[in-house]
């Protein structure tokens, strides 16, 4: 059994999580090869070494030509279900991640799950981040993931629905009941 503990003192973006997993030994070339099973194009993924406060870390950057494509939850679910080049563990995990996000968005907008349109989360870079994290977890043989308190930002961010408070409503809903700081 391989357990992973994450200390997201400054939050945890998809790029940050993927960088940490590549830094732990997930081969970026294998992650990239397996991501090619997704029926989306126009993206690249690079891993570099960065230094923050004198400490070295792996930085992963996903770049995508498309920045704001609105996909429905059911479209992403079907895309993942049909990605035969991904392991069952990766497909199941990524589908569960998008399902949870879809449930949160459905509740926030008071619409059925099948009517949920992802905005930023439906963009290629977010899809590559989420599926890439699941691929990296699979490569590392991680069975369980636990997490310390999540550091929250404050202020505002502009999204598809206009200016939103930070943490964004969907993030706040996902973290309901979880320890935060």
Short mmCIF file of C-alpha atoms in Angstrom, two decimals:
data_model
loop_
_atom_site.label_atom_id
_atom_site.label_comp_id
_atom_site.label_asym_id
_atom_site.label_seq_id
_atom_site.Cartn_x
_atom_site.Cartn_y
_atom_site.Cartn_z
CA UNK A 1 0.00 0.00 0.00
CA UNK A 2 1.38 3.39 -1.01
CA UNK A 3 -0.07 6.40 0.76
CA UNK A 4 0.43 10.03 -0.23
CA UNK A 5 -0.02 12.97 2.11
CA UNK A 6 -0.40 16.44 0.64
CA UNK A 7 0.23 19.64 2.61
CA UNK A 8 -1.54 22.29 0.52
CA UNK A 9 -0.56 25.24 2.69
CA UNK A 10 -0.74 27.54 -0.36
CA UNK A 11 -3.63 25.76 -2.07
CA UNK A 12 -3.34 23.10 -4.74
CA UNK A 13 -3.80 23.73 -8.46
CA UNK A 14 -3.67 21.00 -11.07
CA UNK A 15 -0.24 22.17 -12.21
CA UNK A 16 1.01 22.17 -8.60
CA UNK A 17 -0.24 18.65 -7.90
CA UNK A 18 1.10 17.30 -11.17
CA UNK A 19 4.47 18.97 -10.53
CA UNK A 20 4.67 17.41 -7.07
CA UNK A 21 3.86 13.94 -8.45
CA UNK A 22 6.43 14.25 -11.24
CA UNK A 23 8.90 15.44 -8.61
CA UNK A 24 8.15 12.25 -6.65
CA UNK A 25 9.08 10.14 -9.66
CA UNK A 26 6.15 9.92 -12.08
CA UNK A 27 7.79 9.95 -15.51
CA UNK A 28 6.60 13.05 -17.40
CA UNK A 29 7.19 11.31 -20.74
CA UNK A 30 4.88 8.44 -19.75
CA UNK A 31 2.29 10.92 -18.43
CA UNK A 32 2.45 12.75 -21.77
CA UNK A 33 2.15 9.50 -23.77
CA UNK A 34 -0.88 8.34 -21.80
CA UNK A 35 -2.56 11.75 -22.02
CA UNK A 36 -2.42 11.31 -25.81
CA UNK A 37 -5.31 8.83 -25.38
CA UNK A 38 -7.62 11.79 -24.78
CA UNK A 39 -9.58 12.93 -27.83
CA UNK A 40 -8.43 16.54 -27.43
CA UNK A 41 -5.52 18.23 -29.13
CA UNK A 42 -3.67 21.51 -29.07
CA UNK A 43 -1.90 21.00 -25.76
CA UNK A 44 1.63 20.46 -24.51
CA UNK A 45 3.05 19.65 -21.10
CA UNK A 46 6.53 20.47 -19.85
CA UNK A 47 8.36 19.74 -16.60
CA UNK A 48 11.16 22.01 -15.41
CA UNK A 49 13.01 22.64 -12.18
CA UNK A 50 12.21 25.84 -10.33
CA UNK A 51 13.47 27.43 -7.13
CA UNK A 52 11.24 29.12 -4.58
CA UNK A 53 12.69 30.60 -1.37
CA UNK A 54 15.91 28.71 -2.05
CA UNK A 55 14.18 25.31 -2.39
CA UNK A 56 14.16 23.32 -5.60
CA UNK A 57 10.91 21.84 -6.93
CA UNK A 58 9.44 20.38 -10.10
CA UNK A 59 7.18 22.73 -12.02
CA UNK A 60 4.78 21.29 -14.57
CA UNK A 61 3.10 23.63 -17.02
CA UNK A 62 0.23 22.63 -19.27
CA UNK A 63 -0.20 24.90 -22.27
CA UNK A 64 -3.27 24.73 -24.49
CA UNK A 65 -4.27 26.59 -27.62
CA UNK A 66 -7.88 26.62 -26.43
CA UNK A 67 -8.40 28.51 -23.18
CA UNK A 68 -12.14 28.67 -22.61
CA UNK A 69 -14.18 25.91 -24.16
CA UNK A 70 -17.50 25.19 -22.53
CA UNK A 71 -18.00 21.44 -22.27
CA UNK A 72 -20.89 19.68 -20.61
CA UNK A 73 -20.20 17.26 -17.79
CA UNK A 74 -21.66 14.43 -19.88
CA UNK A 75 -19.30 15.27 -22.79
CA UNK A 76 -16.24 15.01 -20.54
CA UNK A 77 -17.58 11.83 -18.95
CA UNK A 78 -18.09 10.23 -22.37
CA UNK A 79 -14.63 11.41 -23.46
CA UNK A 80 -13.03 9.72 -20.45
CA UNK A 81 -15.17 6.59 -20.77
CA UNK A 82 -14.03 6.18 -24.37
CA UNK A 83 -10.31 6.86 -23.76
CA UNK A 84 -9.24 3.24 -24.17
CA UNK A 85 -5.55 4.13 -23.81
CA UNK A 86 -6.08 5.08 -20.15
CA UNK A 87 -6.09 2.47 -17.41
CA UNK A 88 -9.39 1.70 -15.72
CA UNK A 89 -8.05 3.24 -12.49
CA UNK A 90 -7.23 6.52 -14.25
CA UNK A 91 -10.54 6.69 -16.13
CA UNK A 92 -12.55 5.88 -12.99
CA UNK A 93 -10.65 8.43 -10.88
CA UNK A 94 -10.85 11.21 -13.45
CA UNK A 95 -14.54 10.53 -14.08
CA UNK A 96 -15.21 10.65 -10.32
CA UNK A 97 -13.36 13.96 -10.09
CA UNK A 98 -15.40 15.53 -12.87
CA UNK A 99 -18.60 14.01 -11.45
CA UNK A 100 -17.95 15.66 -8.08
CA UNK A 101 -17.25 18.97 -9.79
CA UNK A 102 -20.42 18.52 -11.86
CA UNK A 103 -22.51 17.83 -8.77
CA UNK A 104 -21.19 20.98 -7.10
CA UNK A 105 -21.91 23.08 -10.21
CA UNK A 106 -25.38 21.54 -10.61
CA UNK A 107 -26.24 22.51 -7.04
CA UNK A 108 -24.76 26.01 -7.41
CA UNK A 109 -26.74 26.74 -10.58
CA UNK A 110 -29.83 24.71 -9.61
CA UNK A 111 -29.75 22.64 -12.80
CA UNK A 112 -29.68 18.87 -13.46
CA UNK A 113 -26.21 17.32 -13.70
CA UNK A 114 -26.61 16.67 -17.43
CA UNK A 115 -27.20 20.40 -17.97
CA UNK A 116 -23.95 21.46 -16.26
CA UNK A 117 -21.62 23.33 -18.59
CA UNK A 118 -18.06 23.51 -17.32
CA UNK A 119 -16.34 26.73 -18.18
CA UNK A 120 -12.75 26.90 -16.93
CA UNK A 121 -12.81 23.25 -15.78
CA UNK A 122 -14.00 22.18 -19.24
CA UNK A 123 -11.00 23.75 -20.97
CA UNK A 124 -8.28 21.50 -22.36
CA UNK A 125 -5.66 22.61 -19.83
CA UNK A 126 -7.91 21.64 -16.89
CA UNK A 127 -8.77 18.28 -18.47
CA UNK A 128 -5.06 17.56 -19.03
CA UNK A 129 -4.27 18.63 -15.43
CA UNK A 130 -6.90 16.39 -13.85
CA UNK A 131 -6.27 13.33 -16.02
CA UNK A 132 -2.50 13.89 -15.74
CA UNK A 133 -2.71 13.83 -11.93
CA UNK A 134 -4.62 10.54 -12.06
CA UNK A 135 -2.04 9.10 -14.48
CA UNK A 136 0.82 10.19 -12.18
CA UNK A 137 -0.92 8.67 -9.12
CA UNK A 138 -1.31 5.44 -11.08
CA UNK A 139 2.36 5.45 -12.16
CA UNK A 140 3.47 5.94 -8.55
CA UNK A 141 1.17 3.16 -7.32
CA UNK A 142 -0.59 5.49 -4.88
CA UNK A 143 -3.49 3.73 -3.14
CA UNK A 144 -4.63 6.44 -0.76
CA UNK A 145 -4.29 10.21 -0.64
CA UNK A 146 -4.81 12.31 2.45
CA UNK A 147 -4.52 16.02 2.83
CA UNK A 148 -3.69 18.60 5.48
CA UNK A 149 -5.63 21.85 5.83
CA UNK A 150 -6.03 23.68 2.52
CA UNK A 151 -4.71 27.22 2.42
CA UNK A 152 -7.38 29.53 1.01
CA UNK A 153 -6.80 32.68 -0.93
CA UNK A 154 -8.91 35.78 -0.70
CA UNK A 155 -10.01 38.55 -2.98
CA UNK A 156 -11.71 38.05 -6.32
CA UNK A 157 -11.18 36.37 -9.68
CA UNK A 158 -12.83 36.86 -13.06
CA UNK A 159 -14.50 33.74 -14.44
CA UNK A 160 -17.06 32.89 -17.10
CA UNK A 161 -19.83 34.09 -14.77
CA UNK A 162 -18.13 37.41 -13.99
CA UNK A 163 -16.21 38.44 -10.88
CA UNK A 164 -16.31 35.77 -8.16
CA UNK A 165 -15.05 35.84 -4.57
CA UNK A 166 -12.10 33.71 -3.52
CA UNK A 167 -12.38 30.97 -2.70
CA UNK A 168 -14.76 30.58 -5.62
CA UNK A 169 -18.20 29.18 -4.69
CA UNK A 170 -17.46 25.74 -6.21
CA UNK A 171 -14.17 25.55 -4.30
CA UNK A 172 -15.89 26.57 -1.07
CA UNK A 173 -18.52 23.86 -1.63
CA UNK A 174 -15.88 21.20 -2.35
CA UNK A 175 -14.09 22.12 0.87
CA UNK A 176 -17.21 22.19 3.06
CA UNK A 177 -16.36 20.31 6.26
CA UNK A 178 -12.67 19.98 5.37
CA UNK A 179 -9.97 21.66 7.43
CA UNK A 180 -8.84 24.93 5.87
CA UNK A 181 -6.63 27.86 6.83
#
